Structure formats: structure tokens, C-alpha cells
């Protein structure tokens, strides 16, 4: 019996999906406001350490904008490391790390 002939691109896509499913990986479409890492940065900082001073604190999000999901609330006094900054639509967003969690906060 002769194997079915698929275009190479389709065959690779099917193989990749089958492998992911076999390994127990869930294949999902990304939501419109998916997590954005430091790739969105326009200005880098050399691991600047600071403390949250805005009252009552800051909300960490998955991307630089209020349309991204909330990850964590950072109360006043929380120590953070700032890696970089993005300036979408005229607002300043900082990519930071608090504990083991990385995310974005609106400038303060």
C-alpha cells in the first residue's frame, strides 16, 4: 500500500500536533491579551532595584497595558527589580520581578 501524499508543510504540522498531544501538552489558541515578556521593552535598565511607593500599591499584569490579565498585587514596601520600560500609548510600563514573579506595572 502506497502512503498518502501530503504537502510537506501540512505533514510537519500534523506531526508536531500529534507529538504535542502524545506528550500531554495542551494545544490552545492564544487569547487576544496574551502574556508579553521583555520583548516589548523600548528602554533597558541594568537590574535596577527599588521599592513600590504608590499608595495603595501596584497591580502586576501579563503585559504593558490595562487590557492584560492581572497577575499579582504589590503593596507599598514591596521590593522589585526593574528590567526595562515600554511606552505604549504615552504611558510608562515597567517590566519587573517581585519574588519569583515577573510582569508589568504602570509607572509610578
PDB file of N, CA, C and O in Angstrom, residues 3-82:
ATOM      1  N   UNK A   3       1.847   5.098   0.746  1.00  0.00           N
ATOM      2  CA  UNK A   3       1.434   6.084   1.746  1.00  0.00           C
ATOM      3  C   UNK A   3       0.760   7.294   1.091  1.00  0.00           C
ATOM      4  O   UNK A   3       1.026   7.625  -0.051  1.00  0.00           O
ATOM      5  N   UNK A   4      -0.106   7.946   1.857  1.00  0.00           N
ATOM      6  CA  UNK A   4      -0.786   9.130   1.350  1.00  0.00           C
ATOM      7  C   UNK A   4       0.225  10.246   1.140  1.00  0.00           C
ATOM      8  O   UNK A   4       1.177  10.381   1.882  1.00  0.00           O
ATOM      9  N   UNK A   5       0.028  11.030   0.133  1.00  0.00           N
ATOM     10  CA  UNK A   5       0.954  12.119  -0.125  1.00  0.00           C
ATOM     11  C   UNK A   5       0.359  13.430   0.377  1.00  0.00           C
ATOM     12  O   UNK A   5      -0.718  13.822  -0.012  1.00  0.00           O
ATOM     13  N   UNK A   6       1.054  14.078   1.329  1.00  0.00           N
ATOM     14  CA  UNK A   6       0.664  15.366   1.896  1.00  0.00           C
ATOM     15  C   UNK A   6       1.721  16.395   1.505  1.00  0.00           C
ATOM     16  O   UNK A   6       2.896  16.056   1.407  1.00  0.00           O
ATOM     17  N   UNK A   7       1.344  17.624   1.358  1.00  0.00           N
ATOM     18  CA  UNK A   7       2.378  18.640   1.210  1.00  0.00           C
ATOM     19  C   UNK A   7       3.233  18.641   2.480  1.00  0.00           C
ATOM     20  O   UNK A   7       2.736  18.385   3.572  1.00  0.00           O
ATOM     21  N   UNK A   8       4.498  18.938   2.357  1.00  0.00           N
ATOM     22  CA  UNK A   8       5.445  18.880   3.474  1.00  0.00           C
ATOM     23  C   UNK A   8       4.984  19.735   4.662  1.00  0.00           C
ATOM     24  O   UNK A   8       5.032  19.280   5.807  1.00  0.00           O
ATOM     25  N   UNK A   9       4.508  20.917   4.421  1.00  0.00           N
ATOM     26  CA  UNK A   9       4.089  21.808   5.491  1.00  0.00           C
ATOM     27  C   UNK A   9       2.956  21.197   6.322  1.00  0.00           C
ATOM     28  O   UNK A   9       2.952  21.250   7.540  1.00  0.00           O
ATOM     29  N   UNK A  10       1.983  20.616   5.658  1.00  0.00           N
ATOM     30  CA  UNK A  10       0.852  20.010   6.353  1.00  0.00           C
ATOM     31  C   UNK A  10       1.304  18.792   7.158  1.00  0.00           C
ATOM     32  O   UNK A  10       0.882  18.579   8.290  1.00  0.00           O
ATOM     33  N   UNK A  11       2.203  18.010   6.578  1.00  0.00           N
ATOM     34  CA  UNK A  11       2.706  16.819   7.264  1.00  0.00           C
ATOM     35  C   UNK A  11       3.463  17.199   8.530  1.00  0.00           C
ATOM     36  O   UNK A  11       3.292  16.577   9.578  1.00  0.00           O
ATOM     37  N   UNK A  12       4.289  18.245   8.456  1.00  0.00           N
ATOM     38  CA  UNK A  12       5.054  18.686   9.623  1.00  0.00           C
ATOM     39  C   UNK A  12       4.100  19.216  10.699  1.00  0.00           C
ATOM     40  O   UNK A  12       4.268  18.930  11.882  1.00  0.00           O
ATOM     41  N   UNK A  13       3.065  19.968  10.297  1.00  0.00           N
ATOM     42  CA  UNK A  13       2.087  20.480  11.256  1.00  0.00           C
ATOM     43  C   UNK A  13       1.365  19.350  11.975  1.00  0.00           C
ATOM     44  O   UNK A  13       1.174  19.380  13.189  1.00  0.00           O
ATOM     45  N   UNK A  14       0.953  18.345  11.220  1.00  0.00           N
ATOM     46  CA  UNK A  14       0.260  17.205  11.823  1.00  0.00           C
ATOM     47  C   UNK A  14       1.170  16.437  12.770  1.00  0.00           C
ATOM     48  O   UNK A  14       0.761  16.027  13.849  1.00  0.00           O
ATOM     49  N   UNK A  15       2.429  16.259  12.367  1.00  0.00           N
ATOM     50  CA  UNK A  15       3.393  15.550  13.205  1.00  0.00           C
ATOM     51  C   UNK A  15       3.646  16.319  14.501  1.00  0.00           C
ATOM     52  O   UNK A  15       3.691  15.735  15.584  1.00  0.00           O
ATOM     53  N   UNK A  16       3.788  17.629  14.403  1.00  0.00           N
ATOM     54  CA  UNK A  16       4.018  18.453  15.588  1.00  0.00           C
ATOM     55  C   UNK A  16       2.836  18.375  16.545  1.00  0.00           C
ATOM     56  O   UNK A  16       3.007  18.207  17.749  1.00  0.00           O
ATOM     57  N   UNK A  17       1.622  18.499  16.026  1.00  0.00           N
ATOM     58  CA  UNK A  17       0.426  18.426  16.867  1.00  0.00           C
ATOM     59  C   UNK A  17       0.297  17.046  17.509  1.00  0.00           C
ATOM     60  O   UNK A  17      -0.022  16.930  18.695  1.00  0.00           O
ATOM     61  N   UNK A  18       0.550  16.008  16.750  1.00  0.00           N
ATOM     62  CA  UNK A  18       0.453  14.644  17.284  1.00  0.00           C
ATOM     63  C   UNK A  18       1.484  14.414  18.382  1.00  0.00           C
ATOM     64  O   UNK A  18       1.186  13.804  19.412  1.00  0.00           O
ATOM     65  N   UNK A  19       2.695  14.922  18.185  1.00  0.00           N
ATOM     66  CA  UNK A  19       3.749  14.778  19.190  1.00  0.00           C
ATOM     67  C   UNK A  19       3.371  15.520  20.465  1.00  0.00           C
ATOM     68  O   UNK A  19       3.519  15.002  21.571  1.00  0.00           O
ATOM     69  N   UNK A  20       2.863  16.753  20.324  1.00  0.00           N
ATOM     70  CA  UNK A  20       2.461  17.539  21.490  1.00  0.00           C
ATOM     71  C   UNK A  20       1.365  16.832  22.276  1.00  0.00           C
ATOM     72  O   UNK A  20       1.408  16.752  23.496  1.00  0.00           O
ATOM     73  N   UNK A  21       0.384  16.297  21.574  1.00  0.00           N
ATOM     74  CA  UNK A  21      -0.700  15.586  22.246  1.00  0.00           C
ATOM     75  C   UNK A  21      -0.197  14.309  22.913  1.00  0.00           C
ATOM     76  O   UNK A  21      -0.621  13.962  24.007  1.00  0.00           O
ATOM     77  N   UNK A  22       0.732  13.609  22.253  1.00  0.00           N
ATOM     78  CA  UNK A  22       1.281  12.382  22.820  1.00  0.00           C
ATOM     79  C   UNK A  22       2.069  12.666  24.092  1.00  0.00           C
ATOM     80  O   UNK A  22       2.111  11.857  25.010  1.00  0.00           O
ATOM     81  N   UNK A  23       2.686  13.861  24.170  1.00  0.00           N
ATOM     82  CA  UNK A  23       3.455  14.224  25.350  1.00  0.00           C
ATOM     83  C   UNK A  23       2.589  14.857  26.432  1.00  0.00           C
ATOM     84  O   UNK A  23       3.077  15.255  27.475  1.00  0.00           O
ATOM     85  N   UNK A  24       1.310  14.971  26.175  1.00  0.00           N
ATOM     86  CA  UNK A  24       0.398  15.514  27.171  1.00  0.00           C
ATOM     87  C   UNK A  24       0.330  17.030  27.173  1.00  0.00           C
ATOM     88  O   UNK A  24      -0.107  17.634  28.130  1.00  0.00           O
ATOM     89  N   UNK A  25       0.779  17.658  26.110  1.00  0.00           N
ATOM     90  CA  UNK A  25       0.747  19.113  26.015  1.00  0.00           C
ATOM     91  C   UNK A  25      -0.596  19.534  25.453  1.00  0.00           C
ATOM     92  O   UNK A  25      -1.086  18.968  24.495  1.00  0.00           O
ATOM     93  N   UNK A  26      -1.182  20.542  26.041  1.00  0.00           N
ATOM     94  CA  UNK A  26      -2.450  21.063  25.547  1.00  0.00           C
ATOM     95  C   UNK A  26      -2.176  22.133  24.513  1.00  0.00           C
ATOM     96  O   UNK A  26      -1.426  23.067  24.756  1.00  0.00           O
ATOM     97  N   UNK A  27      -2.769  21.995  23.345  1.00  0.00           N
ATOM     98  CA  UNK A  27      -2.618  22.975  22.287  1.00  0.00           C
ATOM     99  C   UNK A  27      -3.826  23.892  22.316  1.00  0.00           C
ATOM    100  O   UNK A  27      -4.947  23.449  22.144  1.00  0.00           O
ATOM    101  N   UNK A  28      -3.586  25.188  22.589  1.00  0.00           N
ATOM    102  CA  UNK A  28      -4.665  26.165  22.684  1.00  0.00           C
ATOM    103  C   UNK A  28      -4.335  27.385  21.843  1.00  0.00           C
ATOM    104  O   UNK A  28      -3.184  27.722  21.655  1.00  0.00           O
ATOM    105  N   UNK A  29      -5.355  28.062  21.395  1.00  0.00           N
ATOM    106  CA  UNK A  29      -5.158  29.339  20.714  1.00  0.00           C
ATOM    107  C   UNK A  29      -4.906  30.398  21.775  1.00  0.00           C
ATOM    108  O   UNK A  29      -5.523  30.391  22.830  1.00  0.00           O
ATOM    109  N   UNK A  30      -3.994  31.319  21.500  1.00  0.00           N
ATOM    110  CA  UNK A  30      -3.669  32.372  22.457  1.00  0.00           C
ATOM    111  C   UNK A  30      -4.800  33.387  22.526  1.00  0.00           C
ATOM    112  O   UNK A  30      -5.369  33.745  21.513  1.00  0.00           O
ATOM    113  N   UNK A  31      -5.123  33.863  23.727  1.00  0.00           N
ATOM    114  CA  UNK A  31      -6.137  34.902  23.838  1.00  0.00           C
ATOM    115  C   UNK A  31      -5.608  36.215  23.275  1.00  0.00           C
ATOM    116  O   UNK A  31      -4.420  36.361  23.054  1.00  0.00           O
ATOM    117  N   UNK A  32      -6.473  37.178  23.079  1.00  0.00           N
ATOM    118  CA  UNK A  32      -6.062  38.430  22.459  1.00  0.00           C
ATOM    119  C   UNK A  32      -5.062  39.198  23.319  1.00  0.00           C
ATOM    120  O   UNK A  32      -4.219  39.907  22.795  1.00  0.00           O
ATOM    121  N   UNK A  33      -5.120  39.100  24.626  1.00  0.00           N
ATOM    122  CA  UNK A  33      -4.178  39.792  25.500  1.00  0.00           C
ATOM    123  C   UNK A  33      -3.292  38.768  26.186  1.00  0.00           C
ATOM    124  O   UNK A  33      -3.382  38.525  27.367  1.00  0.00           O
ATOM    125  N   UNK A  34      -2.416  38.142  25.432  1.00  0.00           N
ATOM    126  CA  UNK A  34      -1.544  37.110  25.985  1.00  0.00           C
ATOM    127  C   UNK A  34      -0.361  37.742  26.708  1.00  0.00           C
ATOM    128  O   UNK A  34      -0.104  38.930  26.572  1.00  0.00           O
ATOM    129  N   UNK A  35       0.370  36.945  27.466  1.00  0.00           N
ATOM    130  CA  UNK A  35       1.497  37.450  28.236  1.00  0.00           C
ATOM    131  C   UNK A  35       2.597  37.974  27.326  1.00  0.00           C
ATOM    132  O   UNK A  35       2.915  37.371  26.316  1.00  0.00           O
ATOM    133  N   UNK A  36       3.157  39.106  27.705  1.00  0.00           N
ATOM    134  CA  UNK A  36       4.236  39.731  26.953  1.00  0.00           C
ATOM    135  C   UNK A  36       5.422  39.869  27.886  1.00  0.00           C
ATOM    136  O   UNK A  36       5.303  40.443  28.958  1.00  0.00           O
ATOM    137  N   UNK A  37       6.556  39.355  27.465  1.00  0.00           N
ATOM    138  CA  UNK A  37       7.758  39.473  28.278  1.00  0.00           C
ATOM    139  C   UNK A  37       8.542  40.725  27.928  1.00  0.00           C
ATOM    140  O   UNK A  37       8.003  41.695  27.393  1.00  0.00           O
ATOM    141  N   UNK A  38       9.836  40.690  28.170  1.00  0.00           N
ATOM    142  CA  UNK A  38      10.693  41.845  27.963  1.00  0.00           C
ATOM    143  C   UNK A  38      10.841  42.227  26.491  1.00  0.00           C
ATOM    144  O   UNK A  38      11.399  43.268  26.182  1.00  0.00           O
ATOM    145  N   UNK A  39      10.326  41.423  25.575  1.00  0.00           N
ATOM    146  CA  UNK A  39      10.424  41.741  24.146  1.00  0.00           C
ATOM    147  C   UNK A  39       9.690  43.034  23.801  1.00  0.00           C
ATOM    148  O   UNK A  39       9.965  43.653  22.778  1.00  0.00           O
ATOM    149  N   UNK A  40       8.765  43.479  24.635  1.00  0.00           N
ATOM    150  CA  UNK A  40       8.020  44.709  24.381  1.00  0.00           C
ATOM    151  C   UNK A  40       8.771  45.951  24.869  1.00  0.00           C
ATOM    152  O   UNK A  40       8.310  47.067  24.680  1.00  0.00           O
ATOM    153  N   UNK A  41       9.920  45.763  25.482  1.00  0.00           N
ATOM    154  CA  UNK A  41      10.669  46.886  26.067  1.00  0.00           C
ATOM    155  C   UNK A  41      11.249  47.817  25.003  1.00  0.00           C
ATOM    156  O   UNK A  41      11.652  47.375  23.937  1.00  0.00           O
ATOM    157  N   UNK A  42      11.282  49.102  25.358  1.00  0.00           N
ATOM    158  CA  UNK A  42      11.921  50.095  24.498  1.00  0.00           C
ATOM    159  C   UNK A  42      13.151  50.697  25.161  1.00  0.00           C
ATOM    160  O   UNK A  42      14.010  51.253  24.487  1.00  0.00           O
ATOM    161  N   UNK A  43      13.247  50.606  26.484  1.00  0.00           N
ATOM    162  CA  UNK A  43      14.397  51.096  27.238  1.00  0.00           C
ATOM    163  C   UNK A  43      14.785  50.051  28.273  1.00  0.00           C
ATOM    164  O   UNK A  43      13.940  49.605  29.043  1.00  0.00           O
ATOM    165  N   UNK A  44      16.046  49.665  28.290  1.00  0.00           N
ATOM    166  CA  UNK A  44      16.512  48.664  29.257  1.00  0.00           C
ATOM    167  C   UNK A  44      17.192  49.331  30.444  1.00  0.00           C
ATOM    168  O   UNK A  44      17.779  50.404  30.318  1.00  0.00           O
ATOM    169  N   UNK A  45      17.110  48.674  31.606  1.00  0.00           N
ATOM    170  CA  UNK A  45      17.794  49.121  32.811  1.00  0.00           C
ATOM    171  C   UNK A  45      18.688  47.978  33.264  1.00  0.00           C
ATOM    172  O   UNK A  45      18.419  46.817  32.973  1.00  0.00           O
ATOM    173  N   UNK A  46      19.726  48.307  33.995  1.00  0.00           N
ATOM    174  CA  UNK A  46      20.632  47.279  34.480  1.00  0.00           C
ATOM    175  C   UNK A  46      20.158  46.791  35.850  1.00  0.00           C
ATOM    176  O   UNK A  46      20.690  47.178  36.879  1.00  0.00           O
ATOM    177  N   UNK A  47      19.110  45.959  35.835  1.00  0.00           N
ATOM    178  CA  UNK A  47      18.565  45.357  37.054  1.00  0.00           C
ATOM    179  C   UNK A  47      18.481  46.350  38.216  1.00  0.00           C
ATOM    180  O   UNK A  47      19.049  46.160  39.273  1.00  0.00           O
ATOM    181  N   UNK A  48      17.723  47.401  38.003  1.00  0.00           N
ATOM    182  CA  UNK A  48      17.510  48.449  38.987  1.00  0.00           C
ATOM    183  C   UNK A  48      16.580  47.935  40.071  1.00  0.00           C
ATOM    184  O   UNK A  48      15.497  47.452  39.791  1.00  0.00           O
ATOM    185  N   UNK A  49      16.998  48.043  41.329  1.00  0.00           N
ATOM    186  CA  UNK A  49      16.173  47.591  42.450  1.00  0.00           C
ATOM    187  C   UNK A  49      15.528  48.806  43.112  1.00  0.00           C
ATOM    188  O   UNK A  49      16.192  49.816  43.347  1.00  0.00           O
ATOM    189  N   UNK A  50      14.236  48.702  43.389  1.00  0.00           N
ATOM    190  CA  UNK A  50      13.503  49.798  44.026  1.00  0.00           C
ATOM    191  C   UNK A  50      12.377  49.226  44.875  1.00  0.00           C
ATOM    192  O   UNK A  50      12.210  48.016  44.959  1.00  0.00           O
ATOM    193  N   UNK A  51      11.622  50.101  45.489  1.00  0.00           N
ATOM    194  CA  UNK A  51      10.509  49.716  46.352  1.00  0.00           C
ATOM    195  C   UNK A  51       9.236  50.379  45.846  1.00  0.00           C
ATOM    196  O   UNK A  51       9.256  51.540  45.442  1.00  0.00           O
ATOM    197  N   UNK A  52       8.119  49.650  45.877  1.00  0.00           N
ATOM    198  CA  UNK A  52       6.823  50.208  45.492  1.00  0.00           C
ATOM    199  C   UNK A  52       6.446  51.271  46.512  1.00  0.00           C
ATOM    200  O   UNK A  52       6.400  51.000  47.715  1.00  0.00           O
ATOM    201  N   UNK A  53       6.182  52.496  46.029  1.00  0.00           N
ATOM    202  CA  UNK A  53       5.832  53.597  46.929  1.00  0.00           C
ATOM    203  C   UNK A  53       4.433  54.151  46.654  1.00  0.00           C
ATOM    204  O   UNK A  53       3.937  54.960  47.420  1.00  0.00           O
ATOM    205  N   UNK A  54       3.819  53.761  45.535  1.00  0.00           N
ATOM    206  CA  UNK A  54       2.491  54.260  45.188  1.00  0.00           C
ATOM    207  C   UNK A  54       1.444  53.684  46.134  1.00  0.00           C
ATOM    208  O   UNK A  54       1.460  52.501  46.449  1.00  0.00           O
ATOM    209  N   UNK A  55       0.550  54.546  46.590  1.00  0.00           N
ATOM    210  CA  UNK A  55      -0.488  54.119  47.528  1.00  0.00           C
ATOM    211  C   UNK A  55      -1.734  53.679  46.764  1.00  0.00           C
ATOM    212  O   UNK A  55      -2.185  54.407  45.898  1.00  0.00           O
ATOM    213  N   UNK A  56      -2.309  52.523  46.961  1.00  0.00           N
ATOM    214  CA  UNK A  56      -2.014  51.525  47.986  1.00  0.00           C
ATOM    215  C   UNK A  56      -0.998  50.476  47.530  1.00  0.00           C
ATOM    216  O   UNK A  56      -0.631  49.600  48.269  1.00  0.00           O
ATOM    217  N   UNK A  57      -0.542  50.559  46.275  1.00  0.00           N
ATOM    218  CA  UNK A  57       0.390  49.599  45.707  1.00  0.00           C
ATOM    219  C   UNK A  57       0.199  49.560  44.201  1.00  0.00           C
ATOM    220  O   UNK A  57      -0.431  50.445  43.621  1.00  0.00           O
ATOM    221  N   UNK A  58       0.710  48.520  43.580  1.00  0.00           N
ATOM    222  CA  UNK A  58       0.623  48.382  42.129  1.00  0.00           C
ATOM    223  C   UNK A  58       0.120  46.990  41.760  1.00  0.00           C
ATOM    224  O   UNK A  58       0.415  46.012  42.444  1.00  0.00           O
ATOM    225  N   UNK A  59      -0.597  46.939  40.642  1.00  0.00           N
ATOM    226  CA  UNK A  59      -1.065  45.658  40.115  1.00  0.00           C
ATOM    227  C   UNK A  59      -0.118  45.204  39.015  1.00  0.00           C
ATOM    228  O   UNK A  59       0.112  45.941  38.053  1.00  0.00           O
ATOM    229  N   UNK A  60       0.446  44.024  39.168  1.00  0.00           N
ATOM    230  CA  UNK A  60       1.313  43.447  38.139  1.00  0.00           C
ATOM    231  C   UNK A  60       0.418  42.774  37.103  1.00  0.00           C
ATOM    232  O   UNK A  60      -0.534  42.074  37.451  1.00  0.00           O
ATOM    233  N   UNK A  61       0.735  42.989  35.835  1.00  0.00           N
ATOM    234  CA  UNK A  61      -0.048  42.424  34.729  1.00  0.00           C
ATOM    235  C   UNK A  61       0.832  41.592  33.811  1.00  0.00           C
ATOM    236  O   UNK A  61       2.057  41.642  33.898  1.00  0.00           O
ATOM    237  N   UNK A  62       0.183  40.849  32.912  1.00  0.00           N
ATOM    238  CA  UNK A  62       0.915  39.972  31.989  1.00  0.00           C
ATOM    239  C   UNK A  62       1.503  40.720  30.795  1.00  0.00           C
ATOM    240  O   UNK A  62       2.287  40.158  30.045  1.00  0.00           O
ATOM    241  N   UNK A  63       1.147  41.982  30.619  1.00  0.00           N
ATOM    242  CA  UNK A  63       1.668  42.787  29.510  1.00  0.00           C
ATOM    243  C   UNK A  63       1.561  44.258  29.841  1.00  0.00           C
ATOM    244  O   UNK A  63       0.937  44.651  30.833  1.00  0.00           O
ATOM    245  N   UNK A  64       2.170  45.117  29.004  1.00  0.00           N
ATOM    246  CA  UNK A  64       2.193  46.551  29.266  1.00  0.00           C
ATOM    247  C   UNK A  64       0.899  47.263  28.851  1.00  0.00           C
ATOM    248  O   UNK A  64       0.824  47.900  27.807  1.00  0.00           O
ATOM    249  N   UNK A  65      -0.132  47.137  29.660  1.00  0.00           N
ATOM    250  CA  UNK A  65      -1.410  47.787  29.380  1.00  0.00           C
ATOM    251  C   UNK A  65      -2.484  47.255  30.315  1.00  0.00           C
ATOM    252  O   UNK A  65      -2.394  46.127  30.813  1.00  0.00           O
ATOM    253  N   UNK A  66      -3.503  48.074  30.565  1.00  0.00           N
ATOM    254  CA  UNK A  66      -4.582  47.662  31.467  1.00  0.00           C
ATOM    255  C   UNK A  66      -5.463  46.562  30.891  1.00  0.00           C
ATOM    256  O   UNK A  66      -6.262  45.973  31.606  1.00  0.00           O
ATOM    257  N   UNK A  67      -5.328  46.279  29.586  1.00  0.00           N
ATOM    258  CA  UNK A  67      -6.125  45.212  28.974  1.00  0.00           C
ATOM    259  C   UNK A  67      -5.532  43.825  29.223  1.00  0.00           C
ATOM    260  O   UNK A  67      -6.159  42.823  28.904  1.00  0.00           O
ATOM    261  N   UNK A  68      -4.350  43.753  29.801  1.00  0.00           N
ATOM    262  CA  UNK A  68      -3.724  42.455  30.098  1.00  0.00           C
ATOM    263  C   UNK A  68      -4.210  41.933  31.449  1.00  0.00           C
ATOM    264  O   UNK A  68      -4.614  42.704  32.316  1.00  0.00           O
ATOM    265  N   UNK A  69      -4.124  40.629  31.611  1.00  0.00           N
ATOM    266  CA  UNK A  69      -4.587  39.985  32.851  1.00  0.00           C
ATOM    267  C   UNK A  69      -3.776  40.425  34.063  1.00  0.00           C
ATOM    268  O   UNK A  69      -2.573  40.649  33.960  1.00  0.00           O
ATOM    269  N   UNK A  70      -4.443  40.497  35.201  1.00  0.00           N
ATOM    270  CA  UNK A  70      -3.770  40.787  36.458  1.00  0.00           C
ATOM    271  C   UNK A  70      -3.048  39.530  36.917  1.00  0.00           C
ATOM    272  O   UNK A  70      -3.596  38.434  36.842  1.00  0.00           O
ATOM    273  N   UNK A  71      -1.810  39.688  37.403  1.00  0.00           N
ATOM    274  CA  UNK A  71      -1.033  38.558  37.914  1.00  0.00           C
ATOM    275  C   UNK A  71      -0.944  38.567  39.438  1.00  0.00           C
ATOM    276  O   UNK A  71      -1.054  37.532  40.079  1.00  0.00           O
ATOM    277  N   UNK A  72      -0.697  39.781  39.987  1.00  0.00           N
ATOM    278  CA  UNK A  72      -0.366  39.859  41.407  1.00  0.00           C
ATOM    279  C   UNK A  72      -0.508  41.310  41.856  1.00  0.00           C
ATOM    280  O   UNK A  72      -0.251  42.235  41.087  1.00  0.00           O
ATOM    281  N   UNK A  73      -0.899  41.520  43.100  1.00  0.00           N
ATOM    282  CA  UNK A  73      -0.930  42.872  43.665  1.00  0.00           C
ATOM    283  C   UNK A  73       0.327  43.071  44.495  1.00  0.00           C
ATOM    284  O   UNK A  73       0.695  42.227  45.309  1.00  0.00           O
ATOM    285  N   UNK A  74       0.990  44.220  44.306  1.00  0.00           N
ATOM    286  CA  UNK A  74       2.222  44.540  45.029  1.00  0.00           C
ATOM    287  C   UNK A  74       1.947  45.717  45.968  1.00  0.00           C
ATOM    288  O   UNK A  74       1.819  46.858  45.529  1.00  0.00           O
ATOM    289  N   UNK A  75       1.826  45.469  47.273  1.00  0.00           N
ATOM    290  CA  UNK A  75       1.533  46.557  48.213  1.00  0.00           C
ATOM    291  C   UNK A  75       2.741  47.477  48.411  1.00  0.00           C
ATOM    292  O   UNK A  75       3.868  47.128  48.046  1.00  0.00           O
ATOM    293  N   UNK A  76       2.492  48.645  48.998  1.00  0.00           N
ATOM    294  CA  UNK A  76       3.585  49.577  49.329  1.00  0.00           C
ATOM    295  C   UNK A  76       4.653  48.829  50.119  1.00  0.00           C
ATOM    296  O   UNK A  76       4.344  48.028  50.993  1.00  0.00           O
ATOM    297  N   UNK A  77       5.905  49.118  49.811  1.00  0.00           N
ATOM    298  CA  UNK A  77       7.023  48.498  50.520  1.00  0.00           C
ATOM    299  C   UNK A  77       7.580  47.255  49.838  1.00  0.00           C
ATOM    300  O   UNK A  77       8.623  46.757  50.235  1.00  0.00           O
ATOM    301  N   UNK A  78       6.899  46.759  48.805  1.00  0.00           N
ATOM    302  CA  UNK A  78       7.385  45.577  48.089  1.00  0.00           C
ATOM    303  C   UNK A  78       8.649  45.930  47.310  1.00  0.00           C
ATOM    304  O   UNK A  78       8.674  46.906  46.560  1.00  0.00           O
ATOM    305  N   UNK A  79       9.701  45.156  47.512  1.00  0.00           N
ATOM    306  CA  UNK A  79      10.939  45.367  46.767  1.00  0.00           C
ATOM    307  C   UNK A  79      10.826  44.672  45.413  1.00  0.00           C
ATOM    308  O   UNK A  79      10.375  43.532  45.345  1.00  0.00           O
ATOM    309  N   UNK A  80      11.233  45.382  44.355  1.00  0.00           N
ATOM    310  CA  UNK A  80      11.162  44.847  42.997  1.00  0.00           C
ATOM    311  C   UNK A  80      12.450  45.146  42.242  1.00  0.00           C
ATOM    312  O   UNK A  80      13.181  46.077  42.585  1.00  0.00           O
ATOM    313  N   UNK A  81      12.707  44.365  41.219  1.00  0.00           N
ATOM    314  CA  UNK A  81      13.804  44.614  40.293  1.00  0.00           C
ATOM    315  C   UNK A  81      13.190  45.047  38.972  1.00  0.00           C
ATOM    316  O   UNK A  81      12.319  44.361  38.442  1.00  0.00           O
ATOM    317  N   UNK A  82      13.628  46.201  38.460  1.00  0.00           N
ATOM    318  CA  UNK A  82      13.121  46.711  37.189  1.00  0.00           C
ATOM    319  C   UNK A  82      14.120  46.332  36.095  1.00  0.00           C
ATOM    320  O   UNK A  82      15.308  46.631  36.198  1.00  0.00           O
TER     321      UNK A  82
END
